[in-house]
XYZ file of C-alpha atoms in Angstrom:
759
model
C 0.000 0.000 0.000
C 1.128 3.495 -0.746
C 1.507 6.341 1.727
C -1.695 7.606 3.363
C -3.507 10.279 1.411
C -3.065 13.726 2.857
C -6.245 15.188 4.318
C -5.011 18.726 3.921
C -7.236 20.603 1.544
C -5.700 22.124 -1.482
C -6.082 25.912 -1.257
C -8.220 27.478 -3.923
C -7.132 30.434 -6.041
C -9.432 32.689 -4.099
C -7.865 31.668 -0.784
C -4.352 32.131 -2.138
C -5.266 35.576 -3.370
C -6.823 36.478 -0.029
C -3.812 35.263 1.977
C -1.326 37.166 -0.151
C -3.281 40.404 0.152
C -3.517 40.008 3.935
C 0.224 39.402 4.201
C 0.969 42.478 2.140
C -1.367 44.586 4.241
C 0.115 43.318 7.542
C 3.612 43.950 6.281
C 2.732 47.520 5.384
C 1.079 48.103 8.744
C 4.090 46.746 10.673
C 6.442 49.006 8.777
C 4.266 51.996 9.436
C 3.948 51.171 13.148
C 7.750 50.720 13.509
C 8.367 54.056 11.861
C 5.799 55.753 14.119
C 7.271 54.183 17.280
C 10.787 55.227 16.303
C 9.589 58.788 15.708
C 7.792 58.856 19.058
C 10.853 57.567 20.898
C 13.107 60.117 19.226
C 10.727 62.961 20.043
C 10.495 61.788 23.666
C 14.291 61.740 24.095
C 14.597 65.171 22.533
C 11.922 66.500 24.869
C 13.702 65.080 27.922
C 16.998 66.578 26.793
C 15.446 70.008 26.300
C 13.786 69.848 29.739
C 17.067 68.808 31.373
C 18.921 71.701 29.772
C 16.220 74.108 30.758
C 16.198 72.874 34.383
C 19.984 72.947 34.650
C 20.052 76.534 33.455
C 17.270 77.717 35.767
C 17.987 75.770 38.958
C 20.941 76.058 41.366
C 23.225 73.027 41.774
C 22.140 70.690 44.521
C 23.983 67.831 46.190
C 23.280 64.388 44.909
C 22.208 63.131 48.331
C 20.761 65.028 51.256
C 21.097 63.236 54.547
C 20.740 64.043 58.176
C 23.905 63.929 60.203
C 24.272 61.680 63.223
C 25.547 63.078 66.561
C 28.919 61.414 66.145
C 29.284 62.910 62.676
C 28.328 66.312 64.023
C 31.159 66.021 66.539
C 33.544 64.964 63.794
C 32.439 67.905 61.684
C 33.137 70.224 64.602
C 36.605 68.701 64.895
C 37.164 69.151 61.163
C 36.036 72.748 61.360
C 38.372 73.232 64.228
C 41.224 71.784 62.224
C 40.329 73.912 59.198
C 40.359 76.986 61.361
C 43.985 76.295 62.189
C 46.593 78.219 60.168
C 48.199 76.324 57.314
C 51.622 77.619 58.109
C 51.676 75.357 61.108
C 51.441 72.275 58.768
C 54.383 70.729 57.079
C 54.843 70.669 53.303
C 54.640 66.878 53.027
C 51.223 66.858 54.719
C 49.872 69.512 52.334
C 51.088 67.624 49.259
C 49.476 64.406 50.537
C 46.141 66.164 51.032
C 46.310 67.651 47.500
C 47.059 64.227 45.968
C 44.070 62.712 47.709
C 41.842 65.508 46.379
C 42.905 64.764 42.782
C 41.676 61.139 42.977
C 38.123 60.429 41.674
C 37.321 58.201 44.629
C 37.762 61.113 46.884
C 34.887 62.938 45.220
C 32.580 60.088 44.335
C 32.701 57.974 47.443
C 29.816 57.886 49.878
C 30.635 60.581 52.386
C 27.874 59.474 54.751
C 29.833 56.375 55.736
C 32.808 56.586 58.022
C 34.514 53.556 56.590
C 37.864 53.902 54.873
C 38.026 53.980 51.099
C 39.912 50.749 50.477
C 38.278 48.708 53.190
C 37.306 45.151 52.254
C 33.649 44.200 52.026
C 32.478 41.811 54.606
C 29.964 39.154 53.912
C 26.830 39.947 55.803
C 23.644 41.939 55.824
C 25.353 45.221 54.888
C 27.002 43.743 51.802
C 23.662 42.139 50.750
C 21.862 45.440 51.149
C 24.444 47.309 49.070
C 24.275 44.577 46.411
C 20.469 44.890 46.213
C 20.839 48.595 45.486
C 22.643 47.933 42.186
C 20.331 47.457 39.128
C 20.261 43.967 37.658
C 21.019 43.629 33.939
C 20.247 40.235 32.503
C 21.858 39.382 29.242
C 19.313 38.364 26.670
C 20.432 35.882 24.174
C 18.470 35.338 21.004
C 17.120 31.871 20.657
C 18.427 30.482 17.447
C 16.599 27.848 15.487
C 18.428 24.558 15.416
C 18.264 21.797 12.828
C 18.795 18.345 14.378
C 21.088 16.097 12.365
C 21.730 12.393 12.506
C 23.609 11.454 15.721
C 27.100 9.943 15.810
C 27.509 6.649 17.640
C 30.676 6.306 19.713
C 31.978 3.243 21.538
C 30.466 4.329 24.808
C 27.718 6.808 23.915
C 25.674 8.506 21.195
C 26.711 12.061 20.359
C 23.812 14.236 19.093
C 24.510 16.540 16.158
C 22.801 19.854 15.318
C 23.395 23.027 13.369
C 21.981 26.518 13.366
C 19.305 27.270 10.793
C 20.430 29.939 8.318
C 18.482 33.158 8.739
C 16.924 34.565 5.585
C 17.816 38.118 4.794
C 14.596 38.737 2.893
C 12.945 40.777 5.630
C 16.053 42.895 6.114
C 16.257 43.505 2.382
C 12.606 44.505 2.305
C 13.173 46.874 5.202
C 16.156 48.402 3.409
C 14.087 48.840 0.244
C 11.311 50.357 2.268
C 13.769 52.766 3.907
C 15.124 53.712 0.488
C 11.623 54.376 -0.762
C 10.916 56.496 2.286
C 14.070 58.493 1.653
C 13.066 59.004 -1.968
C 9.617 60.129 -0.959
C 10.995 62.395 1.713
C 13.302 64.157 -0.720
C 11.418 66.751 -2.812
C 11.560 65.972 -6.543
C 11.308 68.457 -9.336
C 8.784 68.018 -12.132
C 11.452 66.807 -14.541
C 12.845 64.264 -12.063
C 9.357 63.069 -11.239
C 8.546 62.527 -14.918
C 11.829 60.693 -15.471
C 11.165 58.424 -12.504
C 7.633 57.760 -13.751
C 8.865 56.843 -17.240
C 11.430 54.468 -15.747
C 8.911 52.706 -13.537
C 6.346 52.536 -16.337
C 8.864 50.902 -18.669
C 9.613 48.250 -16.044
C 5.917 47.519 -15.552
C 5.310 47.280 -19.293
C 8.135 44.777 -19.669
C 6.726 42.723 -16.810
C 3.231 42.724 -18.355
C 4.634 41.765 -21.759
C 6.676 38.895 -20.332
C 3.764 37.467 -18.376
C 1.345 37.832 -21.291
C 3.655 36.189 -23.823
C 4.364 33.323 -21.403
C 0.642 32.682 -20.877
C -0.239 32.783 -24.572
C 2.702 30.595 -25.607
C 1.840 27.783 -23.159
C -1.504 28.317 -21.379
C -1.650 24.832 -19.836
C 1.586 25.154 -17.870
C 1.544 28.906 -17.228
C -2.059 29.328 -16.134
C -0.863 30.323 -12.635
C 0.794 33.411 -14.096
C -2.672 34.783 -14.758
C -2.953 35.320 -11.017
C 0.355 37.177 -10.952
C -0.709 39.388 -13.842
C -4.114 40.005 -12.294
C -2.410 41.019 -9.051
C -1.019 44.041 -10.904
C -4.561 45.401 -11.031
C -3.942 46.448 -7.424
C -0.892 48.586 -8.239
C -0.281 51.019 -5.361
C 2.485 53.251 -6.737
C 0.755 56.585 -7.240
C 3.086 57.560 -10.102
C 2.061 54.732 -12.437
C -0.998 53.164 -10.755
C -3.609 54.421 -13.238
C -1.630 53.603 -16.380
C -0.563 50.167 -15.155
C -4.100 49.196 -14.200
C -5.404 50.205 -17.612
C -2.680 48.241 -19.392
C -3.335 45.147 -17.272
C -7.087 45.337 -17.937
C -6.618 45.441 -21.698
C -3.869 42.794 -21.644
C -5.992 40.343 -19.665
C -8.929 40.946 -21.979
C -6.845 40.076 -25.049
C -5.327 37.035 -23.290
C -8.738 35.635 -22.387
C -9.972 36.183 -25.939
C -7.027 34.079 -27.182
C -6.938 31.187 -24.697
C -10.650 30.686 -23.961
C -11.969 27.524 -25.676
C -14.919 27.518 -28.070
C -17.247 25.828 -25.584
C -18.657 26.331 -22.122
C -16.762 24.715 -19.220
C -19.116 22.996 -16.812
C -18.232 22.290 -13.158
C -17.246 18.733 -12.237
C -19.560 16.532 -10.219
C -18.523 14.819 -6.994
C -18.268 11.474 -8.741
C -15.993 12.903 -11.416
C -13.777 14.538 -8.802
C -13.355 11.322 -6.851
C -12.811 9.136 -9.912
C -9.272 8.197 -10.951
C -8.261 9.648 -14.315
C -5.145 9.853 -16.424
C -2.460 12.415 -15.816
C -3.261 14.356 -18.994
C -6.930 14.469 -18.081
C -6.095 15.739 -14.605
C -3.880 18.480 -16.044
C -6.649 19.497 -18.430
C -9.127 19.690 -15.559
C -6.767 21.833 -13.506
C -6.252 24.157 -16.463
C -9.989 24.551 -17.042
C -10.672 25.107 -13.353
C -7.918 27.726 -13.108
C -9.088 29.453 -16.279
C -12.700 29.722 -15.111
C -11.719 30.961 -11.652
C -9.290 33.581 -12.975
C -11.856 34.738 -15.542
C -14.406 35.094 -12.758
C -12.028 37.099 -10.556
C -11.119 39.322 -13.512
C -14.794 40.126 -14.150
C -15.254 40.855 -10.449
C -12.334 43.298 -10.546
C -13.840 45.081 -13.547
C -17.233 45.255 -11.860
C -15.693 46.613 -8.646
C -13.862 49.315 -10.610
C -17.140 50.399 -12.214
C -18.933 50.386 -8.854
C -16.189 52.487 -7.250
C -16.599 55.063 -9.995
C -20.396 55.124 -9.715
C -20.267 55.373 -5.913
C -17.375 57.894 -5.953
C -15.477 55.708 -3.507
C -11.820 56.150 -2.596
C -9.545 53.228 -1.832
C -7.589 53.020 1.417
C -4.270 53.103 -0.344
C -5.049 56.447 -1.980
C -2.981 55.301 -4.970
C -5.645 56.382 -7.467
C -7.275 59.784 -7.241
C -11.021 60.197 -7.509
C -10.692 62.054 -10.818
C -8.789 59.119 -12.349
C -11.525 56.600 -11.564
C -13.576 57.796 -14.533
C -10.828 56.837 -16.981
C -10.338 53.486 -15.239
C -14.075 52.794 -15.353
C -14.297 53.619 -19.063
C -11.468 51.184 -19.836
C -13.174 48.539 -17.690
C -16.485 49.063 -19.507
C -14.760 48.793 -22.878
C -13.165 45.495 -21.810
C -16.529 44.150 -20.677
C -18.095 45.165 -24.006
C -15.362 43.366 -25.924
C -15.849 40.208 -23.868
C -19.622 40.406 -24.379
C -19.190 40.317 -28.156
C -16.167 38.004 -28.393
C -17.166 35.293 -25.866
C -20.970 34.861 -26.006
C -20.607 31.095 -25.556
C -18.341 31.076 -22.490
C -19.106 31.078 -18.772
C -20.509 34.111 -16.946
C -21.902 35.647 -20.140
C -25.249 36.324 -18.463
C -23.387 38.104 -15.648
C -21.768 40.372 -18.232
C -25.198 41.176 -19.697
C -26.572 42.015 -16.241
C -23.560 44.284 -15.697
C -23.852 46.142 -19.029
C -27.621 46.633 -19.476
C -27.945 49.270 -16.692
C -24.965 51.119 -18.183
C -26.872 51.456 -21.481
C -29.060 53.985 -19.673
C -26.141 55.796 -18.009
C -26.102 59.587 -17.804
C -22.692 59.656 -19.493
C -23.221 59.774 -23.244
C -19.912 58.088 -23.973
C -20.590 55.129 -21.684
C -24.155 54.714 -22.919
C -23.179 54.758 -26.592
C -20.364 52.285 -25.951
C -22.704 49.781 -24.297
C -25.456 50.246 -26.906
C -22.995 49.611 -29.745
C -21.787 46.440 -28.021
C -25.369 45.217 -27.649
C -26.103 45.968 -31.309
C -23.044 43.993 -32.351
C -24.133 41.084 -30.152
C -27.614 41.037 -31.712
C -26.209 41.317 -35.221
C -23.625 38.517 -34.846
C -25.637 36.102 -32.696
C -26.633 33.245 -34.990
C -28.109 30.753 -32.530
C -30.023 33.155 -30.301
C -29.026 32.140 -26.762
C -27.203 35.375 -25.971
C -29.904 37.524 -27.608
C -32.625 35.867 -25.555
C -30.751 36.521 -22.305
C -30.106 40.168 -23.193
C -33.751 40.802 -24.182
C -34.977 39.326 -20.891
C -32.728 41.647 -18.883
C -33.780 44.641 -21.000
C -37.455 43.878 -20.451
C -36.996 43.624 -16.699
C -35.038 46.894 -16.498
C -37.579 48.861 -18.604
C -40.449 47.603 -16.490
C -38.583 48.201 -13.234
C -37.756 51.815 -14.132
C -41.329 52.539 -15.268
C -40.293 53.233 -18.893
C -37.927 56.027 -17.809
C -35.084 54.960 -20.111
C -33.321 56.371 -23.142
C -34.768 55.692 -26.632
C -31.377 54.362 -27.812
C -31.876 51.388 -25.516
C -35.008 50.335 -27.411
C -33.431 51.008 -30.795
C -30.900 48.257 -30.161
C -33.739 45.728 -30.553
C -33.903 46.680 -34.225
C -30.654 44.760 -34.778
C -32.066 41.393 -33.753
C -31.581 38.687 -36.394
C -35.130 37.346 -36.274
C -36.354 36.172 -39.654
C -38.196 32.948 -38.931
C -40.518 32.231 -36.031
C -43.012 29.540 -35.202
C -46.308 31.304 -35.906
C -48.312 28.091 -35.393
C -46.919 27.443 -31.956
C -50.138 28.229 -30.114
C -52.225 25.979 -32.333
C -49.684 23.172 -32.033
C -49.746 23.380 -28.257
C -53.551 23.137 -28.100
C -53.749 20.349 -30.690
C -53.706 16.762 -29.375
C -50.268 15.259 -29.472
C -49.538 12.263 -31.618
C -49.454 9.032 -29.660
C -46.651 6.582 -30.372
C -46.824 2.853 -29.885
C -44.963 1.324 -27.014
C -42.902 -1.853 -27.206
C -45.772 -4.229 -26.346
C -48.097 -2.730 -28.952
C -45.407 -3.001 -31.582
C -44.964 -6.673 -30.839
C -48.688 -7.284 -31.137
C -49.264 -5.267 -34.319
C -45.959 -5.844 -36.171
C -44.142 -8.966 -37.091
C -40.481 -9.586 -36.367
C -39.378 -8.551 -39.847
C -41.543 -5.416 -39.728
C -40.090 -4.429 -36.366
C -36.615 -4.868 -37.810
C -37.419 -2.673 -40.802
C -39.064 -0.105 -38.537
C -35.973 0.117 -36.376
C -33.743 0.571 -39.425
C -36.021 3.354 -40.771
C -35.920 5.233 -37.477
C -32.140 5.006 -37.373
C -31.898 6.267 -40.944
C -34.258 9.197 -40.254
C -32.201 10.159 -37.221
C -29.000 10.189 -39.284
C -30.687 12.289 -41.981
C -31.857 14.791 -39.390
C -28.339 15.096 -38.028
C -26.957 15.565 -41.532
C -29.444 18.299 -42.368
C -29.038 19.912 -38.943
C -32.795 20.258 -38.704
C -32.587 19.806 -34.947
C -30.463 22.965 -34.627
C -32.879 24.771 -36.907
C -35.811 23.863 -34.699
C -33.949 25.072 -31.626
C -33.075 28.305 -33.402
C -36.700 28.933 -34.418
C -37.828 28.184 -30.877
C -35.330 30.673 -29.410
C -36.275 33.346 -31.943
C -39.963 32.864 -31.196
C -39.400 33.292 -27.461
C -37.220 36.350 -28.050
C -39.818 37.974 -30.302
C -42.553 37.386 -27.734
C -40.558 39.347 -25.153
C -39.886 42.135 -27.673
C -43.588 42.491 -28.471
C -44.350 42.425 -24.756
C -42.043 45.444 -24.304
C -43.677 47.302 -27.217
C -47.258 46.567 -26.138
C -46.551 47.660 -22.553
C -45.331 51.043 -23.784
C -48.299 51.445 -26.155
C -50.671 50.671 -23.309
C -49.115 52.598 -20.403
C -46.728 55.209 -21.855
C -48.046 56.490 -25.166
C -46.765 60.026 -24.519
C -43.226 59.032 -23.580
C -40.111 59.574 -25.669
C -40.006 55.824 -26.361
C -42.997 55.897 -28.716
C -40.995 56.601 -31.926
C -38.658 53.691 -31.201
C -41.653 51.437 -30.464
C -43.382 52.360 -33.722
C -40.162 51.846 -35.657
C -39.696 48.423 -34.084
C -43.284 47.417 -34.787
C -42.844 48.491 -38.399
C -39.907 46.090 -38.745
C -41.362 43.051 -36.945
C -45.049 43.578 -37.764
C -45.110 40.712 -40.301
C -44.215 38.314 -37.466
C -47.057 39.345 -35.112
C -49.657 36.747 -34.272
C -53.088 37.129 -35.880
C -54.762 37.462 -32.497
C -53.251 40.939 -31.938
C -54.056 42.442 -35.361
C -57.413 44.066 -34.553
C -56.277 45.610 -31.277
C -53.032 46.861 -32.744
C -54.690 48.487 -35.769
C -57.193 50.254 -33.497
C -54.337 51.586 -31.350
C -52.500 52.878 -34.432
C -55.628 54.622 -35.750
C -56.210 56.296 -32.388
C -52.622 57.529 -32.313
C -52.967 59.068 -35.762
C -56.279 60.747 -34.879
C -54.844 62.263 -31.714
C -52.605 64.607 -33.713
C -49.809 64.403 -31.127
C -47.454 62.520 -33.427
C -44.713 63.972 -35.579
C -44.458 63.266 -39.292
C -41.922 60.513 -38.694
C -44.045 58.817 -36.013
C -47.187 58.924 -38.150
C -45.259 57.446 -41.080
C -44.121 54.602 -38.798
C -47.750 53.971 -37.815
C -48.732 53.709 -41.479
C -45.791 51.443 -42.234
C -46.675 49.151 -39.321
C -50.308 48.883 -40.379
C -49.488 47.938 -43.968
C -46.750 45.498 -42.911
C -49.410 43.700 -40.889
C -51.872 43.677 -43.793
C -49.293 42.603 -46.387
C -48.269 39.461 -44.473
C -50.736 37.311 -42.602
C -53.296 40.116 -42.727
C -54.265 39.262 -46.292
C -56.947 36.961 -44.932
C -58.493 39.824 -42.931
C -61.281 41.887 -44.476
C -60.028 45.342 -43.454
C -60.217 48.536 -45.549
C -57.114 50.692 -44.834
C -58.615 53.813 -46.450
C -57.823 55.980 -43.414
C -54.136 55.115 -43.646
C -54.059 55.955 -47.389
C -55.722 59.289 -46.690
C -53.323 60.171 -43.898
C -50.258 59.383 -46.038
C -51.674 61.481 -48.887
C -51.990 64.461 -46.510
C -48.617 63.918 -44.874
C -46.685 64.059 -48.171
C -47.205 67.832 -48.444
C -45.690 68.342 -44.964
C -42.295 67.099 -46.130
C -39.764 69.547 -47.622
C -36.052 70.263 -47.826
C -36.051 71.842 -44.354
C -37.459 68.716 -42.697
C -35.254 65.728 -41.814
C -34.253 63.996 -45.034
C -34.404 60.542 -43.402
C -38.203 60.713 -43.409
C -38.144 60.225 -47.199
C -36.794 56.681 -46.869
C -39.824 55.804 -44.690
C -42.109 57.316 -47.354
C -40.471 55.157 -50.027
C -40.947 52.030 -47.883
C -44.611 52.909 -47.282
C -45.209 53.450 -51.015
C -43.654 50.083 -51.813
C -45.939 48.290 -49.313
C -49.109 50.298 -50.020
C -49.049 50.706 -53.808
C -46.593 48.227 -55.324
C -47.166 45.070 -53.265
C -50.911 45.729 -52.893
C -51.378 46.703 -56.516
C -54.417 44.414 -56.929
C -56.279 46.148 -54.068
C -55.455 49.703 -55.309
C -57.542 51.399 -58.011
C -55.955 53.256 -60.921
C -57.435 56.615 -59.832
C -55.869 56.265 -56.348
C -52.516 55.283 -57.825
C -52.472 58.248 -60.258
C -53.441 60.627 -57.451
C -50.427 59.446 -55.463
C -48.174 59.769 -58.545
C -49.273 63.366 -59.045
C -48.726 64.194 -55.378
C -45.261 62.606 -55.494
C -44.313 64.670 -58.560
C -45.278 67.804 -56.626
C -43.238 66.661 -53.624
C -40.145 66.015 -55.788
C -39.804 69.776 -56.405
C -39.517 70.647 -52.679
C -36.934 68.162 -51.396
C -33.193 67.574 -51.735
C -31.816 66.053 -54.959
C -31.351 62.494 -53.668
C -34.878 62.532 -52.204
C -36.212 63.892 -55.522
C -34.515 61.016 -57.395
C -36.000 58.401 -55.036
C -39.510 59.896 -55.216
C -39.485 60.074 -59.044
C -38.252 56.458 -59.167
C -41.144 55.450 -56.883
C -43.592 57.385 -59.121
C -42.258 55.560 -62.165
C -42.659 52.156 -60.435
C -46.228 52.928 -59.303
C -47.135 54.181 -62.775
C -45.837 51.024 -64.493
C -47.482 48.617 -62.026
C -50.845 50.392 -62.081
C -51.099 50.664 -65.876
C -50.198 46.993 -66.333
C -52.723 45.667 -63.819
C -55.562 47.929 -65.057
C -54.946 47.693 -68.816
C -58.206 47.437 -70.761
C -60.387 47.836 -67.661
C -59.950 51.524 -66.759
C -60.844 54.692 -68.643
C -58.133 56.662 -70.415
C -56.338 59.530 -68.704
C -54.080 62.380 -69.799
C -50.399 62.108 -68.887
C -50.054 65.899 -68.898
C -52.303 66.050 -65.807
C -49.972 63.698 -63.929
C -46.438 64.666 -64.907
C -46.762 68.394 -65.537
C -44.939 69.218 -62.263
C -41.707 67.589 -63.335
C -41.199 70.089 -66.177
C -39.629 72.430 -63.654
C -36.934 69.844 -62.872
C -35.814 69.501 -66.502
C -33.235 72.278 -65.870
C -32.075 71.096 -62.450
C -28.329 71.373 -61.649
C -28.177 67.664 -60.688
C -27.775 65.541 -63.887
C -29.635 62.469 -62.533
C -32.627 64.630 -61.579
C -32.685 66.011 -65.134
C -32.681 62.475 -66.563
C -35.614 61.319 -64.419
C -37.588 64.515 -65.140
C -37.123 64.075 -68.901
C -38.058 60.397 -68.610
C -41.323 61.104 -66.755
C -42.237 64.035 -69.021
C -42.165 61.625 -71.971
C -44.591 59.271 -70.207
C -42.010 56.988 -68.513
C -41.366 54.810 -71.601
C -39.603 51.463 -71.182
C -37.667 51.784 -74.441
C -36.859 54.413 -77.001
C -35.137 57.759 -76.780
C -36.867 58.773 -73.524
C -36.094 55.537 -71.667
C -33.744 55.331 -68.707
C -30.450 53.495 -68.805
C -30.021 50.040 -67.349
C -27.969 51.404 -64.470
C -30.850 53.597 -63.238
C -33.886 51.503 -64.188
C -32.802 48.380 -62.274
C -32.121 50.075 -58.949
C -34.846 50.462 -56.356
C -35.967 53.896 -55.082
C -34.366 53.300 -51.679
C -31.061 52.316 -53.267
C -31.055 55.423 -55.480
C -31.813 57.572 -52.422
C -28.773 56.144 -50.605
C -26.406 56.204 -53.613
C -26.877 59.920 -54.350
C -26.840 61.084 -50.735
C -25.467 64.503 -49.716
C -24.117 63.449 -46.324
C -20.526 64.319 -47.229
C -21.633 67.821 -48.332
C -20.380 67.202 -51.875
C -22.161 67.034 -55.200
C -22.878 63.429 -56.094
C -22.218 63.118 -59.019
C -20.067 66.235 -59.708
C -21.983 69.089 -61.278
C -20.771 70.779 -64.487
C -22.163 74.275 -65.190
C -23.139 74.812 -68.831
C -24.017 78.326 -70.023
C -26.496 78.638 -72.882
C -26.103 81.997 -74.643
C -29.589 81.877 -76.123
C -31.163 81.685 -72.710
C -29.037 84.507 -71.285
C -29.972 86.971 -74.036
C -32.257 89.769 -72.833
C -34.727 91.212 -75.278
C -35.444 94.909 -75.653
C -39.043 94.469 -74.520
C -37.996 92.880 -71.234
C -35.523 95.725 -70.615
C -38.262 98.287 -71.175
C -40.611 96.441 -68.837
C -37.931 96.314 -66.187
C -37.261 100.069 -66.473
C -40.951 100.969 -66.328
C -41.432 98.725 -63.287
C -38.495 100.381 -61.552
C -39.946 103.842 -62.299
C -43.360 102.936 -60.898
C -41.834 101.492 -57.727
C -39.872 104.709 -57.214
C -43.014 106.829 -57.579
C -44.877 104.728 -55.005
C -42.070 105.044 -52.441
C -41.793 108.795 -53.046
C -45.465 109.303 -52.127
C -45.106 107.475 -48.788
């Protein structure tokens, strides 16, 4: 049997990260406390020294000991005074020199004068010596306890000699203290602006090299260097105030690019208890460790980004004070950009729903830059999502946020729904759910009804059908249609809530635009109610031209799809569009013309069998009038739509309608025959000749085969340039002024002068 399995739990990445941060914090606190204690001690000693100097200068010198004399000592003092009162000339020279020599010795001054014992008397063992010994302070020598490593003993003939050696002391702490002292000295010394910038550039270069080395090591061999992700992520907590902001931004972007490169193309699921306890191969175990480390580091990275955004929103300062409050905005914008990139690049990987929950509230942020960034990321997600899982999750979160904020959101948030890739839905889902399900035979019934050979053939047919379904990927198609149907239901729920509860909000144009796009996918049950709501909105008169055009477009999209079976007369919508056309001009937004062209295509071209010739010609005449009051590209699109309506109507009503005069329809375009734009001149000449399909007045192939919307976009004036370039041709015959006109001009000028002179 092998050695017993260790019961010590393997620390997780989160625990390792927590322990390292605690160690760093304790180390910093200890250094700070040591420095504070040293400063306090120094200040205390200086204070004592100043007080001692002050007292010594102000006070008179006092004896070290004040004692009360005994009677015997008083008698001795009297004898000494008596001796001192004697004249010195009575003493011999040898005695005077001996007294002076005794005075020069230190023992003569420092000895205890209160005792009458001689100076060099020997100490006797007894109570007096014990008392004098107790007066001296005791100083015990402290020896540091050194760690000892026990070695193998040596066996002698008579005994066993133990062996040991001192454990070598690591100098790491001392080196750290020296580095810390050097940093303190650098911070204490005032730096000029040039020196500060030089120091910052030096430190930033070192950090960049470190980030580059770690990133290249991880990308080159992710399986073996996955632990370096933790080291790189630790640089997100950079505390050096000179380079903290720049380093954190660089680490955020670097980690985002690394995850985009090393993340697999599938979702990593957590292991079950059985799988963890089962014995696997070494390669499989390494792969599991890599996947577990990758998921955990990705999770911690997202948490760091989220915390950075929260700190900016809450205007919160960190304890380290390494990053100023003004710099948190730049850090948060970089973090939001990283989250947006991960939302688009990794829609299949873990924690994607958490990213959606993080970004959707930021789409309604007060900062225009942040809001536009998040809305563009959501548009890209909707446009590139082919299966529909990510789109469904995002739409659910959007619906909950709009409802929770009582429709107080920005219109750009709703406009992102226009980018959903929903083309096929299950319109018969409700009927299929209510219909009785087909009952299949069980095994016993098959045995009773089928013979052995028939059962064998039946089994082979089922296997073949299953293989064909897998080859055609019809299963994925069904899942895709199911996801799209569920997504569209939530979208319509958002639109119908706003139409019911917030018709006067700023979200109404976006709702009408969305309904106009997805109206052909609405269930038949909602047609009557929706058409009544649209008619009431138009009658209210509170809508702008663009909003009313969206209402008309939505109504006819409904009627052109499944609404063909409904017996509804849309006369009110035709009448409203006919009136609205005169409200458009060159001063109005030019984008409204593209909605007009789409409405004309649905109302007159696709429903040509339901439109009479008189109604079609009335619209053609109104469009020719409108073409004279709009910009050149809009005029080209409107004349192309008039030409298409004219051709479709005359073909469908040939031989069944009375004749009409073309001069009554196309007389307005004569004014455009001399337009500065060459394409406008071509269309005006073409319509003035009756819009022929061939002959001298026919259009070229390049213009006749393009749709009105395509012509409107191709000849746009967004770049503020003539498209195509305009060449000015001067006709001398037209510039000649006759004598009669000159006379009329002079007479008119004379009459105007007379009128003003009388005033």
